mmCIF file of C-alpha atoms and ligand atoms in Angstrom:
data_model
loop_
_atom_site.group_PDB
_atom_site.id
_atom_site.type_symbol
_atom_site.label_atom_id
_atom_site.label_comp_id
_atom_site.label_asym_id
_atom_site.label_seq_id
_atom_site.Cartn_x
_atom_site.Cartn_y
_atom_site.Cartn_z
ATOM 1 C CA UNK A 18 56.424 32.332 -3.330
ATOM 2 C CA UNK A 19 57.535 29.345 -5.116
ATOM 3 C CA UNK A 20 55.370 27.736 -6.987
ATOM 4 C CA UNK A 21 54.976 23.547 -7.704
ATOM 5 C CA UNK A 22 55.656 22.347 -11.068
ATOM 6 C CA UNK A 23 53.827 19.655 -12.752
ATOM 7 C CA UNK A 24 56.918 18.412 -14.909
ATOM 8 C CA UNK A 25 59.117 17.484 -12.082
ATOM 9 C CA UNK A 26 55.795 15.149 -10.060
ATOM 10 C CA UNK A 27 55.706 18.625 -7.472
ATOM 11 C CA UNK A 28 53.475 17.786 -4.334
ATOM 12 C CA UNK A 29 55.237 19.106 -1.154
ATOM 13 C CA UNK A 30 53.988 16.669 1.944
ATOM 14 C CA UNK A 31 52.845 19.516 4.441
ATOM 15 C CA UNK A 32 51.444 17.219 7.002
ATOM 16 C CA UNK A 33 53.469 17.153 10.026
ATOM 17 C CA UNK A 34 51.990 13.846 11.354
ATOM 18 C CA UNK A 35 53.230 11.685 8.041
ATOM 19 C CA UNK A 36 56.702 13.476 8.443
ATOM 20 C CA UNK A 37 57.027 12.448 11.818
ATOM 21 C CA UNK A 38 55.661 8.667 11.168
ATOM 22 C CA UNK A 39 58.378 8.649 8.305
ATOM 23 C CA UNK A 40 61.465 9.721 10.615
ATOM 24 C CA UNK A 41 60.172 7.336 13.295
ATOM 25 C CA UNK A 42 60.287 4.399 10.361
ATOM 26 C CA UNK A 43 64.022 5.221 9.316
ATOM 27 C CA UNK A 44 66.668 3.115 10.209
ATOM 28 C CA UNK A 45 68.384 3.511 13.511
ATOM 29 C CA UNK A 46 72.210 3.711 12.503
ATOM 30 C CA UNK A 47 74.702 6.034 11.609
ATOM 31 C CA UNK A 48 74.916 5.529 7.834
ATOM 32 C CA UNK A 49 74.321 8.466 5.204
ATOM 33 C CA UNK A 50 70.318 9.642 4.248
ATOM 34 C CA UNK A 51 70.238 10.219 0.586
ATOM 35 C CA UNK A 52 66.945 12.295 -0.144
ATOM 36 C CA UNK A 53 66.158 12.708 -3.767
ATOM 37 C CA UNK A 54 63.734 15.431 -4.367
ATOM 38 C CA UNK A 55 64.310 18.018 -1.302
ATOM 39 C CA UNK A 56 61.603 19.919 -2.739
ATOM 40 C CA UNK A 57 61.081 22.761 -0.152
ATOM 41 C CA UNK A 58 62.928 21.268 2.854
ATOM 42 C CA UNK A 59 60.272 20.564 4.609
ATOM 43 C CA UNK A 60 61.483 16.238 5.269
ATOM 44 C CA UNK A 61 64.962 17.429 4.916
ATOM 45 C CA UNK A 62 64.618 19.701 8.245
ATOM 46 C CA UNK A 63 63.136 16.563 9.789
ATOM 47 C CA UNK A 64 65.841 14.260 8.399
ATOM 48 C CA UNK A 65 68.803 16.651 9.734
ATOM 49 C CA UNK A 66 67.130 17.231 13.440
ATOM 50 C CA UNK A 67 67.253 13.229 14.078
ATOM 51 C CA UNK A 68 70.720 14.893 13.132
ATOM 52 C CA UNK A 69 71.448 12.601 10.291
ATOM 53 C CA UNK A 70 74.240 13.045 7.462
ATOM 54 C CA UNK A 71 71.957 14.172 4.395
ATOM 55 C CA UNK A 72 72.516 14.321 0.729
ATOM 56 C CA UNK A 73 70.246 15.307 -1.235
ATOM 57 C CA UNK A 74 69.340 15.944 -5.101
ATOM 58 C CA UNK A 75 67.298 18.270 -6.682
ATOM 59 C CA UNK A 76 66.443 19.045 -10.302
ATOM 60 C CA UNK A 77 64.552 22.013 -10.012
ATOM 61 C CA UNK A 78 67.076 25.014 -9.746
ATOM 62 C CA UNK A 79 64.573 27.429 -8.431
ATOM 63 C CA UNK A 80 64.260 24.939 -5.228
ATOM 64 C CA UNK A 81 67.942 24.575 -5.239
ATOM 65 C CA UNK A 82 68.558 28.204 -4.842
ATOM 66 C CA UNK A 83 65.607 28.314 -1.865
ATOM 67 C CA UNK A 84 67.174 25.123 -0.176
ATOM 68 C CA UNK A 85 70.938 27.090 -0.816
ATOM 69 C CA UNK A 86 69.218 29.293 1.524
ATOM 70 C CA UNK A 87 67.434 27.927 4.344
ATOM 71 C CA UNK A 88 69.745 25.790 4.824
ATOM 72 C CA UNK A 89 73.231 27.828 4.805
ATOM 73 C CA UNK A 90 74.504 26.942 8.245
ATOM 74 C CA UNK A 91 74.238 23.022 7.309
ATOM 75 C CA UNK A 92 75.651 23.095 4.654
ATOM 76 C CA UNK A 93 78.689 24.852 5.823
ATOM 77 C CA UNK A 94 78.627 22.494 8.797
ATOM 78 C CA UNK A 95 79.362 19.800 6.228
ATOM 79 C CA UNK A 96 76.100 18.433 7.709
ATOM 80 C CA UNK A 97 74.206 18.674 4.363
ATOM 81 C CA UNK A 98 75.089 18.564 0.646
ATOM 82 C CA UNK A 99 73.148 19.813 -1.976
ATOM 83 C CA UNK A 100 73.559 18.239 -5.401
ATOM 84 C CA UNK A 101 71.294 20.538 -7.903
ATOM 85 C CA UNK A 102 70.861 17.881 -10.875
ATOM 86 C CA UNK A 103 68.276 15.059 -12.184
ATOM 87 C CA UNK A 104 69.472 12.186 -10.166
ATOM 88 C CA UNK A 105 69.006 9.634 -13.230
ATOM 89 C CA UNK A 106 71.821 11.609 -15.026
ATOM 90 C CA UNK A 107 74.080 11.088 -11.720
ATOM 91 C CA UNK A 108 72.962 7.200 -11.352
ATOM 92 C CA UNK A 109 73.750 6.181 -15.082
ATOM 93 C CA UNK A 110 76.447 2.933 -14.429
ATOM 94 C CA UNK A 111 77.595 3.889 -11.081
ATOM 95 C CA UNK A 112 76.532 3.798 -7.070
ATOM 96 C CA UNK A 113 75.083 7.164 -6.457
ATOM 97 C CA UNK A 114 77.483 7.315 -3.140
ATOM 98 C CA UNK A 115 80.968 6.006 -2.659
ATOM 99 C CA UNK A 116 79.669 4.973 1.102
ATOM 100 C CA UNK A 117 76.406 2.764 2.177
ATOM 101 C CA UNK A 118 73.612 4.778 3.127
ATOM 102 C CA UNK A 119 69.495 5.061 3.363
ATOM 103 C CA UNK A 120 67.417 6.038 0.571
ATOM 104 C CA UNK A 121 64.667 8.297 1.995
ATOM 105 C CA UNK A 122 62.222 10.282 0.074
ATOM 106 C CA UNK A 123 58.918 11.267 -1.451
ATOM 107 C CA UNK A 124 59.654 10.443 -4.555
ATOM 108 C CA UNK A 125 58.419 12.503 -7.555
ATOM 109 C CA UNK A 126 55.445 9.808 -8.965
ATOM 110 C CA UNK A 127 56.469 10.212 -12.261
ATOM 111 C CA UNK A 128 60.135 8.548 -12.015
ATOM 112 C CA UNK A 129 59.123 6.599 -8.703
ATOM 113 C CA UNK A 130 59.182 3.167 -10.525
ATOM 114 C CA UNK A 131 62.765 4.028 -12.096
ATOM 115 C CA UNK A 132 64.691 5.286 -8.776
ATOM 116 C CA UNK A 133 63.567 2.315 -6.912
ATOM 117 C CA UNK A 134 64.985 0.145 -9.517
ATOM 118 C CA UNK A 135 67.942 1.891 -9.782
ATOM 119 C CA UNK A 136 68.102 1.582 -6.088
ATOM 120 C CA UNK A 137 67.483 -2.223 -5.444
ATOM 121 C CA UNK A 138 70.718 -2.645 -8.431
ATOM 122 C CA UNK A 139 72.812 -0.050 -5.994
ATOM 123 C CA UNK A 140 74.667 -2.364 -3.681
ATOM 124 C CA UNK A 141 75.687 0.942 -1.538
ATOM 125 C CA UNK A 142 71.963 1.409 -0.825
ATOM 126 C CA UNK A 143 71.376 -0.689 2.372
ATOM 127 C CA UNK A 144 67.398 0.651 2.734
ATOM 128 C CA UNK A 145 64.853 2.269 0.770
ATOM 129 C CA UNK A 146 61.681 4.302 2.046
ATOM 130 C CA UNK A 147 60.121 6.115 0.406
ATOM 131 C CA UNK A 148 56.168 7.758 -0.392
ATOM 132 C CA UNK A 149 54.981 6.547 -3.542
ATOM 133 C CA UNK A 150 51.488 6.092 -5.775
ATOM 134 C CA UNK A 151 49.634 3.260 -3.586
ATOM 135 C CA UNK A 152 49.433 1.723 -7.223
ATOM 136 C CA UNK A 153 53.152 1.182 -6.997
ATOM 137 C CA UNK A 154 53.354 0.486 -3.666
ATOM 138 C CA UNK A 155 51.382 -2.291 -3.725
ATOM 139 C CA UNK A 156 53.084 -3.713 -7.221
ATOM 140 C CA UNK A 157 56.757 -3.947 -5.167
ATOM 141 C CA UNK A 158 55.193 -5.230 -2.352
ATOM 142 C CA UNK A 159 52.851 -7.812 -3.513
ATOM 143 C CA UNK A 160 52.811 -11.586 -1.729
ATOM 144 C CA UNK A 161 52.484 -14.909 -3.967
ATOM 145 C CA UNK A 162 49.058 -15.607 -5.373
ATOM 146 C CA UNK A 163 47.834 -12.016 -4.968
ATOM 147 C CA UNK A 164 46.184 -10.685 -8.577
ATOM 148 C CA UNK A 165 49.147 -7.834 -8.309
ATOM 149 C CA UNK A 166 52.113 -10.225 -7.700
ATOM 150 C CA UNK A 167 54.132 -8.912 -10.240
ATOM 151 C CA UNK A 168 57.836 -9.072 -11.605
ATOM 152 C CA UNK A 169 58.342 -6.207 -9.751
ATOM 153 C CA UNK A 170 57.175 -7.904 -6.715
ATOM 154 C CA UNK A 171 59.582 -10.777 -7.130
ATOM 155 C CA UNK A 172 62.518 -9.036 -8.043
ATOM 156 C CA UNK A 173 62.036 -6.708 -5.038
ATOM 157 C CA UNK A 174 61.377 -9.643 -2.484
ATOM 158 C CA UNK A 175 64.315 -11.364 -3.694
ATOM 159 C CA UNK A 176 66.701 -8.374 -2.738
ATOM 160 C CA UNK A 177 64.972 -7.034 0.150
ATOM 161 C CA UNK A 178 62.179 -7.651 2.755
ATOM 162 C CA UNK A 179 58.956 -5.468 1.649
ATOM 163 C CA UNK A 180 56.379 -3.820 3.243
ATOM 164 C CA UNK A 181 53.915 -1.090 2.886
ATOM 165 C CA UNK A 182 53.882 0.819 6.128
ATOM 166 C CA UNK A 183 50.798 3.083 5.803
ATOM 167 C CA UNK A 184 48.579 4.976 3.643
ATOM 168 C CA UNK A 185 48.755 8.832 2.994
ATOM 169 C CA UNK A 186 45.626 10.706 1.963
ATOM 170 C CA UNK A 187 46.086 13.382 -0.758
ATOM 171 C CA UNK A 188 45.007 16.420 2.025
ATOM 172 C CA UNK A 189 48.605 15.801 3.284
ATOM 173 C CA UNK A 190 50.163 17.266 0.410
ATOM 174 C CA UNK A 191 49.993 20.739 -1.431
ATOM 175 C CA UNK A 192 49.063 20.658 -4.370
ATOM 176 C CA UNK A 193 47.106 17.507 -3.402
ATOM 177 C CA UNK A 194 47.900 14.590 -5.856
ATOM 178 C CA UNK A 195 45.389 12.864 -7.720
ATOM 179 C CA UNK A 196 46.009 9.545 -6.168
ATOM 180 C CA UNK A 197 46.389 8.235 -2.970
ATOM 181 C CA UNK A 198 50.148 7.491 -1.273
ATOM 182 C CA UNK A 199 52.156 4.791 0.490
ATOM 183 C CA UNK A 200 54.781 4.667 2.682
ATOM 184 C CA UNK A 201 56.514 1.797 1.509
ATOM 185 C CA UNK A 202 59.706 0.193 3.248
ATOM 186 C CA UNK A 203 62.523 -2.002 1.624
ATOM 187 C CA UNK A 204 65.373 -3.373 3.849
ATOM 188 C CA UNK A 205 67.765 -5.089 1.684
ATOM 189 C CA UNK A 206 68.975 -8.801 2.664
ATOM 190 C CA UNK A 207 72.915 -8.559 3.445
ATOM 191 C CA UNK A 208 73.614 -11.741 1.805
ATOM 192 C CA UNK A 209 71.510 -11.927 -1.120
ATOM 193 C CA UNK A 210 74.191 -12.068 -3.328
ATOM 194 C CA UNK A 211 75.578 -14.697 -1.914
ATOM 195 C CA UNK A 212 72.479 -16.699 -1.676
ATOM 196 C CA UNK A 213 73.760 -19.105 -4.685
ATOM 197 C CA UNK A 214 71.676 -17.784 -6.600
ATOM 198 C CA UNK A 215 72.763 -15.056 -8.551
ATOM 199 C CA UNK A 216 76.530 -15.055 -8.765
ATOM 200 C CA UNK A 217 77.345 -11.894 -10.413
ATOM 201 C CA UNK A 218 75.277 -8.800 -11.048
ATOM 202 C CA UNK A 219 75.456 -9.718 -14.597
ATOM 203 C CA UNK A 220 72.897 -12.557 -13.371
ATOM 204 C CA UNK A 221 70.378 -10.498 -11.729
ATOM 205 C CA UNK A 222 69.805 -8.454 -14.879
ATOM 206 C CA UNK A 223 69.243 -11.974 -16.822
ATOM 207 C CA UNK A 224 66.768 -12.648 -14.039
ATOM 208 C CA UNK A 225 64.925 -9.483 -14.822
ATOM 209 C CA UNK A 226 64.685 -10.783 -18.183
ATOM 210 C CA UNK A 227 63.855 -14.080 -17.318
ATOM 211 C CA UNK A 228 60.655 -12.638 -15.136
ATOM 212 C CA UNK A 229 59.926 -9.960 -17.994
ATOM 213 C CA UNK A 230 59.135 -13.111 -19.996
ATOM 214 C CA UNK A 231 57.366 -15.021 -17.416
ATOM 215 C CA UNK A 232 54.864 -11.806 -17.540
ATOM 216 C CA UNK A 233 54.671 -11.274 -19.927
ATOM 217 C CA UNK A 234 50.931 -11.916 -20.541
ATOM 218 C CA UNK A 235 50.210 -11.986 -16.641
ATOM 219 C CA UNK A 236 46.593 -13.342 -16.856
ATOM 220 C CA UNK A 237 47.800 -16.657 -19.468
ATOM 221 C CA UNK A 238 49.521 -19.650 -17.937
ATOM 222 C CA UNK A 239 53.093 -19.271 -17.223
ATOM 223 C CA UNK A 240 54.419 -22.146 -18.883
ATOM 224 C CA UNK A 241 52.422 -20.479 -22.038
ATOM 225 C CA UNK A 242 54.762 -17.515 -21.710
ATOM 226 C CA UNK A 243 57.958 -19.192 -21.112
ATOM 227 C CA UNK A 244 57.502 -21.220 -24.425
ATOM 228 C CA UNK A 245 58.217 -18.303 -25.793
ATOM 229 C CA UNK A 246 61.683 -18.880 -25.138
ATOM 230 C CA UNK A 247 62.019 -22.275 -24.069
ATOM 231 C CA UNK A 248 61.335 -26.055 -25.502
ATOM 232 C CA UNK A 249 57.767 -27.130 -24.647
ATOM 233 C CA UNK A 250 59.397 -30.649 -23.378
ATOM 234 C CA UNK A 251 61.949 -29.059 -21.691
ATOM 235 C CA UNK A 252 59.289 -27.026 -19.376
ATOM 236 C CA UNK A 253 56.431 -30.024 -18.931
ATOM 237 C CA UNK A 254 59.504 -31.923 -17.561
ATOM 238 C CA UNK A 255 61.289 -29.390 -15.562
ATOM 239 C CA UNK A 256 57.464 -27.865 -14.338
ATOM 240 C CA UNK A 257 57.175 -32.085 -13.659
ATOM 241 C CA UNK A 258 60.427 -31.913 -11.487
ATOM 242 C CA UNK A 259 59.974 -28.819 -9.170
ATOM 243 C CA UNK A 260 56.012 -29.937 -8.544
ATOM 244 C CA UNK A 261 54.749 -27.115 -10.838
ATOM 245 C CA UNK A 262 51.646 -26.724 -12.040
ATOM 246 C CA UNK A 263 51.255 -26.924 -15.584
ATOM 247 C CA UNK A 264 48.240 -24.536 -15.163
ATOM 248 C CA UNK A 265 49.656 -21.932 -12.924
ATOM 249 C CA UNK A 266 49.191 -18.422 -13.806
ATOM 250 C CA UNK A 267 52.681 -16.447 -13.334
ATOM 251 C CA UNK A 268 51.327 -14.358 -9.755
ATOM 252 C CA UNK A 269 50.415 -18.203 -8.571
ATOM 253 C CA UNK A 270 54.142 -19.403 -8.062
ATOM 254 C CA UNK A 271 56.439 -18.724 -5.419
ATOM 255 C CA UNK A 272 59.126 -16.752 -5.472
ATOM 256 C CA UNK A 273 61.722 -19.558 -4.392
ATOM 257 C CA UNK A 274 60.062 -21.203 -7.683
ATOM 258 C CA UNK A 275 60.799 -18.869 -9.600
ATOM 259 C CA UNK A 276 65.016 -19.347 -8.694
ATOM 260 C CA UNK A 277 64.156 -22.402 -9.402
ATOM 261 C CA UNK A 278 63.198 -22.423 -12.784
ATOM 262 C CA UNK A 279 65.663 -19.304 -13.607
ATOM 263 C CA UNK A 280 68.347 -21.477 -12.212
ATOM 264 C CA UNK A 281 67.314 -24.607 -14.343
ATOM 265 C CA UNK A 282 66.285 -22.903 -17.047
ATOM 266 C CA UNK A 283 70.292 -21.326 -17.408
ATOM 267 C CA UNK A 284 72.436 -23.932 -16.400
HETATM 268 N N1 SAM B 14 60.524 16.139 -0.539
HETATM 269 C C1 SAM B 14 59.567 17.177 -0.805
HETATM 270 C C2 SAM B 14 58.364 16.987 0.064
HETATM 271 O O1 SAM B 14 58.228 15.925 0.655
HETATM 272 O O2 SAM B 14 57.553 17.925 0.172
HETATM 273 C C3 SAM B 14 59.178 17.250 -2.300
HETATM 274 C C4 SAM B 14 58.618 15.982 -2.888
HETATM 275 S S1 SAM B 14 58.000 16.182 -4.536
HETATM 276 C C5 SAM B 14 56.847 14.841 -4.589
HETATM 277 C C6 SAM B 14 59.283 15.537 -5.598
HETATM 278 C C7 SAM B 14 60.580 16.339 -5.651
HETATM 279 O O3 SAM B 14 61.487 15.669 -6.537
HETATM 280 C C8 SAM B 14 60.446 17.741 -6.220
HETATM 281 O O4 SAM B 14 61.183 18.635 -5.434
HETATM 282 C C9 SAM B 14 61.046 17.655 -7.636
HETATM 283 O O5 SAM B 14 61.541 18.868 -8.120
HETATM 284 C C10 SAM B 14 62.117 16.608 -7.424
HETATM 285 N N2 SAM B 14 62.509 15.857 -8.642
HETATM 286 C C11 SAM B 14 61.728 15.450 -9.661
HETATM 287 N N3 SAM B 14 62.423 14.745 -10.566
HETATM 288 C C12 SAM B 14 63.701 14.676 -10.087
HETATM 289 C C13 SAM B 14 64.898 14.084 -10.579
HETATM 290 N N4 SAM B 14 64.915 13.395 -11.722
HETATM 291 N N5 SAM B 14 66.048 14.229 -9.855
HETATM 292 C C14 SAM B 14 66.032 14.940 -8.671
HETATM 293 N N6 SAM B 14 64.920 15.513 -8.165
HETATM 294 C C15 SAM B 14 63.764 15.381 -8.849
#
């Protein structure tokens, strides 16, 4: 009997409802499933009867030598790979796949944040779904002028289409988390690279700094934060220019504003 460890976010989803909702929400094409976090199989079985290519990554060696087992015959098919390591090690400066493919998982909570973010920068990833802390859920997929409209929100709308599919109460899971869950979906754009805006990947990361300092005191006016880095005049007449107002909070603007100032603001 294996038991779930706290250090690596442990809480196996044992409802067989939620598994089935997830595998109906996948992507319908060929392309590889990356799991991260197999745990005891139990989405992994799911993921390889809608008879899907799966690789999958584990940190917990005691699971990797249960998973070795149960599922023997697909891995020698070739149908399933088992990589036992922490995924962030694999990840550092490089796709985690030489191929495209879907990111499916329930994530452990306690990196969630950190693997979608390495995701959304991992132009091989085409999709992302994955069961996270509502919390977080809601950050990513947050609309303009909502209180949780976030950096997060924007960077993740800019690169992909968002959207929280459902809730999933804590009695779906053993041990039952503390919180409650979301199912949250992110289909990456195909162009958004070539949207103008960002012309290298180099850019996006100085948009992620860019928004960092646009929130960085969410609940103060926006142009208050920027001046942290930019010429009062310069802002009031740039703000002036794009129909900004001078007393908007940062979760009050519009995404498409936001490329517009970034793109201003760097010429
Ligand atoms: N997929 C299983 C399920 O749905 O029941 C388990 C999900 S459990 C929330 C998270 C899983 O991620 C655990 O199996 C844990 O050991 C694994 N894990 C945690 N940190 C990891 C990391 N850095 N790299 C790879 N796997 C990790």
């Amino acid at each position: 009997m294996i038991k779930a460890k706290k250090k690596f976010g442990q809480n196996f989803l044992k409802d067989e409802s939620i598994k089935k909702k997830i595998i109906q929400s996948m992507p319908n094409d060929d392309k590889l499933v990356v799991e991260i976090g197999p745990g005891l199989g139990d989405l992994t079985k799911e993921l390889l009867c809608a008879s899907k290519r799966v690789v999958a990554f584990e940190i917990d060696l005691e699971l990797c030598g249960y998973l070795q087992k149960i599922f023997k015959t697909e891995i020698q098919s070739g149908q399933f790979q088992l990589i036992c390591s922490d995924v962030l090690e694999v990840w550092k400066n490089t796709s985690l796949r030489d191929e495209e493919y879907h990111l499916i998982a329930n994530l452990p909570y306690y990196v969630a944040t950190n693997i979608i973010l390495k995701a959304l920068d991992d132009n091989k990833c085409r999709s992302i779904l994955v069961m996270i802390q509502k919390e977080v859920a809601v950050k990513f997929s947050a609309k303009s002028g909502e209180k949780t409209f976030s950096a997060l929100s924007i960077l993740a709308n800019t690169i992909a289409k968002s959207q929280i599919l459902f809730d999933v109460g804590s009695s779906c899971f053993d041990p039952p988390p503390k919180v409650t869950s979301s199912v949250l979906k992110l289909e990456k754009f195909s162009d958004f690279l070539a949207k103008d805006l960002f012309e290298s990947t180099h850019e996006v990361e100085r948009f992620k700094a860019f928004l960092k300092i646009a929130f960085r005191q969410p609940r103060k006016l926006l142009i208050k934060n920027l001046q942290q880095n930019y010429q009062k005049e310069t802002l009031t007449d740039l703000f002036g220019t794009l129909d900004i107002e001078t007393k908007a909070r940062p979760h009050q603007l519009k995404i498409s504003d936001y490329h517009l100032l970034f793109k201003n603001l760097n010429k």
